[in-house]
N, C-alpha and C. Protein backbone atom coordinates (compact mmCIF):
# COMPACT_ATOMS: atom_id res chain seq x y z
N GLN A 1 -23.93 -23.65 -6.64
CA GLN A 1 -22.88 -23.23 -6.94
C GLN A 1 -22.69 -21.76 -6.65
N VAL A 2 -21.58 -21.05 -6.19
CA VAL A 2 -21.77 -19.82 -5.71
C VAL A 2 -21.20 -18.93 -6.91
N GLN A 3 -21.95 -17.59 -7.40
CA GLN A 3 -21.63 -16.50 -8.35
C GLN A 3 -21.96 -15.44 -7.50
N LEU A 4 -20.78 -14.40 -7.88
CA LEU A 4 -20.83 -12.78 -7.48
C LEU A 4 -20.77 -12.08 -8.38
N VAL A 5 -21.31 -11.26 -8.51
CA VAL A 5 -21.89 -10.10 -9.69
C VAL A 5 -21.62 -8.91 -8.57
N GLU A 6 -20.61 -7.87 -8.98
CA GLU A 6 -20.58 -6.59 -8.54
C GLU A 6 -20.95 -5.80 -9.20
N SER A 7 -21.51 -4.63 -8.82
CA SER A 7 -22.05 -3.05 -9.60
C SER A 7 -21.67 -2.17 -8.75
N GLY A 8 -21.73 -0.65 -9.37
CA GLY A 8 -21.56 0.23 -8.44
C GLY A 8 -20.16 1.33 -9.16
N GLY A 9 -19.24 0.76 -10.11
CA GLY A 9 -18.50 1.26 -10.35
C GLY A 9 -18.27 2.94 -11.02
N GLY A 10 -17.76 3.58 -11.57
CA GLY A 10 -17.53 4.29 -12.60
C GLY A 10 -16.87 5.57 -12.53
N LEU A 11 -16.93 6.75 -13.04
CA LEU A 11 -16.08 7.49 -12.75
C LEU A 11 -16.74 8.97 -12.12
N VAL A 12 -15.62 9.31 -11.29
CA VAL A 12 -15.83 10.12 -10.24
C VAL A 12 -14.59 11.08 -9.83
N GLN A 13 -15.29 12.34 -9.70
CA GLN A 13 -13.83 13.62 -9.44
C GLN A 13 -13.17 13.02 -7.81
N PRO A 14 -12.31 13.88 -8.07
CA PRO A 14 -11.54 13.35 -6.30
C PRO A 14 -12.51 14.21 -5.46
N GLY A 15 -12.56 13.55 -4.54
CA GLY A 15 -13.45 13.61 -3.28
C GLY A 15 -15.02 13.41 -3.20
N GLY A 16 -14.81 12.75 -4.37
CA GLY A 16 -16.52 11.79 -4.53
C GLY A 16 -16.62 10.69 -4.03
N SER A 17 -17.76 9.72 -4.13
CA SER A 17 -17.94 8.81 -3.33
C SER A 17 -18.77 7.86 -4.33
N LEU A 18 -18.70 6.74 -4.04
CA LEU A 18 -19.32 5.72 -4.86
C LEU A 18 -19.65 4.39 -4.13
N ARG A 19 -20.58 3.90 -4.18
CA ARG A 19 -21.00 2.39 -3.56
C ARG A 19 -20.87 1.19 -4.25
N LEU A 20 -19.85 0.57 -4.05
CA LEU A 20 -20.04 -1.06 -4.81
C LEU A 20 -20.90 -1.83 -3.95
N SER A 21 -21.36 -2.60 -4.96
CA SER A 21 -22.20 -3.90 -4.50
C SER A 21 -21.68 -5.26 -4.99
N CYS A 22 -21.82 -6.17 -4.28
CA CYS A 22 -21.72 -7.59 -4.61
C CYS A 22 -22.78 -8.29 -4.21
N VAL A 23 -23.82 -9.05 -5.38
CA VAL A 23 -24.71 -10.01 -4.63
C VAL A 23 -24.18 -11.20 -5.05
N VAL A 24 -24.56 -12.38 -3.90
CA VAL A 24 -24.08 -13.34 -4.26
C VAL A 24 -25.15 -14.32 -4.43
N SER A 25 -25.18 -15.15 -5.63
CA SER A 25 -26.16 -16.03 -6.15
C SER A 25 -25.69 -17.26 -5.57
N GLY A 26 -26.43 -18.22 -5.36
CA GLY A 26 -26.69 -19.42 -4.72
C GLY A 26 -27.02 -19.61 -3.22
N SER A 27 -26.62 -21.00 -2.72
CA SER A 27 -27.16 -20.93 -1.34
C SER A 27 -25.82 -20.88 -0.30
N ILE A 28 -26.13 -19.87 0.73
CA ILE A 28 -25.12 -19.10 1.22
C ILE A 28 -25.58 -19.25 2.57
N PHE A 29 -24.77 -19.16 3.89
CA PHE A 29 -25.20 -19.34 5.29
C PHE A 29 -25.10 -17.49 5.80
N SER A 30 -24.23 -16.94 5.00
CA SER A 30 -24.09 -15.74 5.54
C SER A 30 -23.18 -15.18 4.45
N ILE A 31 -23.43 -13.71 4.56
CA ILE A 31 -22.17 -12.92 3.45
C ILE A 31 -20.85 -12.45 4.54
N TYR A 32 -21.03 -12.99 5.56
CA TYR A 32 -19.69 -12.59 6.38
C TYR A 32 -18.81 -13.63 5.63
N ASN A 33 -17.31 -13.10 6.06
CA ASN A 33 -16.46 -13.44 5.56
C ASN A 33 -16.05 -13.18 4.06
N MET A 34 -16.55 -12.05 3.59
CA MET A 34 -16.41 -11.65 2.10
C MET A 34 -15.30 -10.61 2.40
N ALA A 35 -14.81 -10.50 1.09
CA ALA A 35 -13.71 -9.23 0.90
C ALA A 35 -13.48 -8.75 0.04
N TRP A 36 -13.23 -7.29 -0.13
CA TRP A 36 -13.06 -6.66 -1.69
C TRP A 36 -11.51 -6.33 -1.57
N TYR A 37 -11.17 -6.59 -3.16
CA TYR A 37 -9.83 -6.47 -3.25
C TYR A 37 -9.72 -5.49 -4.76
N ARG A 38 -8.77 -4.99 -4.87
CA ARG A 38 -8.71 -4.01 -6.08
C ARG A 38 -7.27 -4.14 -6.92
N GLN A 39 -7.26 -3.81 -8.26
CA GLN A 39 -6.08 -4.03 -8.94
C GLN A 39 -5.92 -2.81 -9.92
N ALA A 40 -4.90 -2.14 -9.58
CA ALA A 40 -4.82 -0.71 -10.29
C ALA A 40 -3.74 -1.30 -11.25
N PRO A 41 -4.18 -0.70 -12.50
CA PRO A 41 -2.81 -1.00 -13.90
C PRO A 41 -1.56 -1.18 -13.51
N GLY A 42 -0.90 -2.38 -14.23
CA GLY A 42 0.70 -2.74 -13.42
C GLY A 42 0.80 -3.15 -12.18
N LYS A 43 -0.13 -3.16 -11.55
CA LYS A 43 0.21 -3.52 -10.15
C LYS A 43 -0.36 -4.87 -9.79
N GLN A 44 -0.08 -5.53 -8.63
CA GLN A 44 -1.03 -6.96 -8.11
C GLN A 44 -2.15 -6.30 -7.22
N ARG A 45 -2.86 -7.11 -7.23
CA ARG A 45 -4.08 -7.32 -6.95
C ARG A 45 -3.86 -7.37 -5.12
N GLU A 46 -4.94 -5.83 -4.33
CA GLU A 46 -4.61 -6.18 -3.14
C GLU A 46 -5.60 -6.11 -2.37
N LEU A 47 -5.90 -6.74 -1.10
CA LEU A 47 -6.92 -6.59 -0.32
C LEU A 47 -7.29 -5.16 0.32
N VAL A 48 -8.53 -5.18 -0.01
CA VAL A 48 -8.87 -3.34 0.44
C VAL A 48 -9.85 -3.53 1.54
N ALA A 49 -10.81 -4.54 2.02
CA ALA A 49 -11.15 -4.93 3.14
C ALA A 49 -11.96 -5.80 3.04
N ALA A 50 -12.14 -6.10 4.40
CA ALA A 50 -12.80 -7.27 4.58
C ALA A 50 -13.66 -7.78 5.89
N ILE A 51 -14.59 -8.51 5.83
CA ILE A 51 -15.42 -8.63 7.09
C ILE A 51 -15.47 -10.12 7.69
N SER A 52 -15.05 -10.58 8.66
CA SER A 52 -14.83 -11.90 9.44
C SER A 52 -16.28 -12.45 9.64
N ARG A 53 -16.04 -13.85 9.68
CA ARG A 53 -17.46 -14.47 10.25
C ARG A 53 -17.90 -14.20 11.31
N LEU A 54 -17.26 -13.20 11.99
CA LEU A 54 -17.94 -12.54 13.38
C LEU A 54 -18.31 -11.11 13.10
N GLY A 55 -18.30 -10.88 11.96
CA GLY A 55 -18.74 -9.37 11.09
C GLY A 55 -17.88 -8.51 11.72
N ILE A 56 -16.45 -8.70 11.80
CA ILE A 56 -15.43 -7.62 12.28
C ILE A 56 -15.27 -7.33 10.43
N THR A 57 -15.00 -5.79 10.80
CA THR A 57 -14.27 -5.29 9.56
C THR A 57 -12.87 -5.04 9.65
N GLU A 58 -12.20 -5.02 8.47
CA GLU A 58 -10.90 -4.39 8.73
C GLU A 58 -10.49 -3.90 7.55
N TYR A 59 -9.51 -3.06 7.27
CA TYR A 59 -9.37 -1.99 6.46
C TYR A 59 -7.47 -1.68 6.27
N ILE A 60 -7.07 -1.80 4.77
CA ILE A 60 -5.94 -1.73 4.61
C ILE A 60 -6.05 0.12 5.49
N ASP A 61 -4.69 0.83 5.35
CA ASP A 61 -4.45 2.17 6.10
C ASP A 61 -4.71 2.58 4.87
N SER A 62 -4.52 2.99 3.71
CA SER A 62 -4.90 4.00 3.06
C SER A 62 -6.41 4.05 2.76
N VAL A 63 -7.30 3.43 3.20
CA VAL A 63 -8.80 3.55 2.86
C VAL A 63 -9.48 3.48 4.56
N GLU A 64 -8.58 3.28 5.05
CA GLU A 64 -9.07 3.35 6.82
C GLU A 64 -9.65 4.85 6.62
N GLY A 65 -11.00 5.19 7.13
CA GLY A 65 -12.02 5.77 7.59
C GLY A 65 -12.69 6.66 6.41
N ARG A 66 -12.04 5.99 5.22
CA ARG A 66 -13.05 6.63 3.89
C ARG A 66 -13.95 5.58 3.47
N PHE A 67 -13.38 3.92 3.41
CA PHE A 67 -14.26 3.25 3.02
C PHE A 67 -14.92 2.61 4.08
N THR A 68 -16.16 2.14 3.82
CA THR A 68 -16.98 1.58 5.05
C THR A 68 -17.77 0.05 3.89
N PHE A 69 -17.23 -1.11 5.14
CA PHE A 69 -17.69 -2.17 4.25
C PHE A 69 -18.99 -2.26 5.09
N SER A 70 -20.31 -3.00 4.61
CA SER A 70 -21.17 -3.79 5.10
C SER A 70 -21.83 -4.76 4.29
N GLY A 71 -22.82 -5.14 4.78
CA GLY A 71 -23.79 -6.40 4.12
C GLY A 71 -25.00 -6.63 5.11
N ASN A 72 -25.75 -7.20 3.94
CA ASN A 72 -27.07 -7.52 3.84
C ASN A 72 -27.15 -8.76 4.12
N ASN A 73 -27.59 -9.75 4.82
CA ASN A 73 -27.30 -11.37 4.70
C ASN A 73 -28.87 -11.60 3.66
N ALA A 74 -30.16 -10.82 4.31
CA ALA A 74 -31.27 -11.12 3.57
C ALA A 74 -30.98 -10.79 2.24
N LYS A 75 -30.43 -9.95 1.67
CA LYS A 75 -30.29 -9.62 0.19
C LYS A 75 -28.89 -10.34 -0.07
N LYS A 76 -28.17 -10.99 0.68
CA LYS A 76 -27.14 -11.81 -0.04
C LYS A 76 -26.28 -10.88 -0.75
N THR A 77 -25.93 -9.67 0.09
CA THR A 77 -25.24 -8.28 -0.58
C THR A 77 -24.45 -8.03 0.22
N GLY A 78 -23.36 -7.76 -0.29
CA GLY A 78 -22.06 -7.03 0.68
C GLY A 78 -22.03 -5.53 -0.04
N TYR A 79 -21.30 -4.47 0.51
CA TYR A 79 -21.42 -3.20 0.15
C TYR A 79 -20.05 -2.53 0.35
N LEU A 80 -19.55 -1.93 -0.40
CA LEU A 80 -18.65 -0.89 -0.07
C LEU A 80 -18.49 0.37 -0.09
N GLN A 81 -18.95 1.41 0.57
CA GLN A 81 -18.96 2.76 0.40
C GLN A 81 -17.85 3.23 0.32
N MET A 82 -17.71 4.06 -0.82
CA MET A 82 -16.01 4.80 -0.56
C MET A 82 -16.38 6.32 -1.10
N ASN A 83 -15.62 7.04 0.14
CA ASN A 83 -16.04 8.59 0.52
C ASN A 83 -14.66 9.15 0.16
N ASN A 84 -14.64 10.31 -0.30
CA ASN A 84 -13.41 10.98 -0.44
C ASN A 84 -12.33 10.14 -1.44
N LEU A 85 -12.74 10.14 -2.31
CA LEU A 85 -12.20 9.19 -3.44
C LEU A 85 -11.05 10.14 -3.84
N ASN A 86 -9.80 9.57 -4.28
CA ASN A 86 -8.48 9.89 -4.96
C ASN A 86 -8.16 9.15 -5.96
N PRO A 87 -7.20 9.66 -6.83
CA PRO A 87 -6.89 9.03 -7.87
C PRO A 87 -6.37 8.27 -7.42
N GLU A 88 -5.57 7.60 -6.65
CA GLU A 88 -4.94 6.37 -5.94
C GLU A 88 -5.96 4.95 -6.21
N ASP A 89 -6.95 5.41 -5.99
CA ASP A 89 -8.26 4.69 -5.85
C ASP A 89 -8.77 4.05 -7.07
N THR A 90 -8.24 4.63 -7.91
CA THR A 90 -8.43 4.06 -9.63
C THR A 90 -7.92 2.63 -9.70
N ALA A 91 -8.91 1.90 -9.75
CA ALA A 91 -8.51 0.32 -9.90
C ALA A 91 -10.13 0.01 -10.26
N VAL A 92 -9.69 -1.68 -10.49
CA VAL A 92 -10.64 -2.61 -11.03
C VAL A 92 -11.29 -3.23 -9.41
N TYR A 93 -12.23 -2.94 -9.05
CA TYR A 93 -12.75 -3.39 -7.81
C TYR A 93 -12.82 -5.33 -7.86
N TYR A 94 -12.87 -6.07 -7.05
CA TYR A 94 -13.38 -7.62 -7.24
C TYR A 94 -13.68 -7.57 -5.82
N CYS A 95 -14.78 -8.37 -5.89
CA CYS A 95 -15.52 -9.18 -4.71
C CYS A 95 -14.98 -10.51 -4.62
N HIS A 96 -14.47 -10.99 -2.93
CA HIS A 96 -14.27 -11.97 -3.09
C HIS A 96 -15.05 -12.96 -2.03
N TYR A 97 -15.47 -13.96 -2.11
CA TYR A 97 -16.54 -14.95 -1.30
C TYR A 97 -16.29 -16.26 -1.61
N ASP A 98 -15.85 -17.30 -0.52
CA ASP A 98 -16.18 -18.50 -0.12
C ASP A 98 -15.09 -18.98 -1.55
N HIS A 99 -13.88 -18.80 -1.93
CA HIS A 99 -12.93 -18.87 -2.85
C HIS A 99 -13.86 -18.54 -4.43
N ASN A 100 -14.49 -17.89 -4.29
CA ASN A 100 -15.25 -17.34 -5.67
C ASN A 100 -14.83 -16.04 -6.00
N TRP A 101 -14.36 -15.62 -7.23
CA TRP A 101 -14.30 -14.18 -7.91
C TRP A 101 -15.49 -13.41 -8.50
N GLY A 102 -15.54 -12.24 -8.14
CA GLY A 102 -16.74 -11.50 -9.26
C GLY A 102 -15.94 -10.81 -10.23
N GLN A 103 -16.92 -10.60 -11.27
CA GLN A 103 -16.05 -10.18 -12.92
C GLN A 103 -15.29 -8.75 -12.72
N GLY A 104 -15.63 -8.09 -11.36
CA GLY A 104 -14.77 -6.89 -11.60
C GLY A 104 -15.70 -5.48 -11.93
N THR A 105 -15.28 -4.23 -10.93
CA THR A 105 -16.01 -3.04 -11.50
C THR A 105 -14.81 -1.96 -11.61
N GLN A 106 -14.85 -1.31 -12.58
CA GLN A 106 -14.02 -0.33 -12.66
C GLN A 106 -14.20 0.88 -12.00
N VAL A 107 -13.38 1.36 -10.89
CA VAL A 107 -13.41 2.69 -10.43
C VAL A 107 -12.55 3.55 -11.15
N THR A 108 -13.02 4.52 -11.25
CA THR A 108 -11.85 5.96 -11.93
C THR A 108 -12.27 7.12 -11.18
N VAL A 109 -11.24 7.42 -10.51
CA VAL A 109 -11.26 8.81 -10.03
C VAL A 109 -10.64 9.66 -10.99
N SER A 110 -10.77 10.58 -11.41
CA SER A 110 -10.03 11.70 -12.04
C SER A 110 -11.11 13.10 -12.74
N SER A 111 -10.47 13.77 -12.12
CA SER A 111 -10.86 15.44 -12.75
C SER A 111 -11.21 15.87 -14.26
């Protein structure tokens, strides 16, 4: 059974950075085909970034150039480096992999 555990969220000022981690437990072949979603208060959950089975990353327009999705297969961990954060990035961020969701980690961008 696969379980996901996110970490790295917190409170940061506008323009700051955070790195989220998603550790996958259980037997997996690769951390590719993982995705990060976020859900802001009163809004639907949205896809933020994804890494395909071929290792190709894609991002929504609002984070392109600011967020970077990477992974370490040996550590079974995916990372979301978030730079130049703004208040619109405030949300609970979720990791998704193989039909499983993590518990989420809160990111708050505020001065």
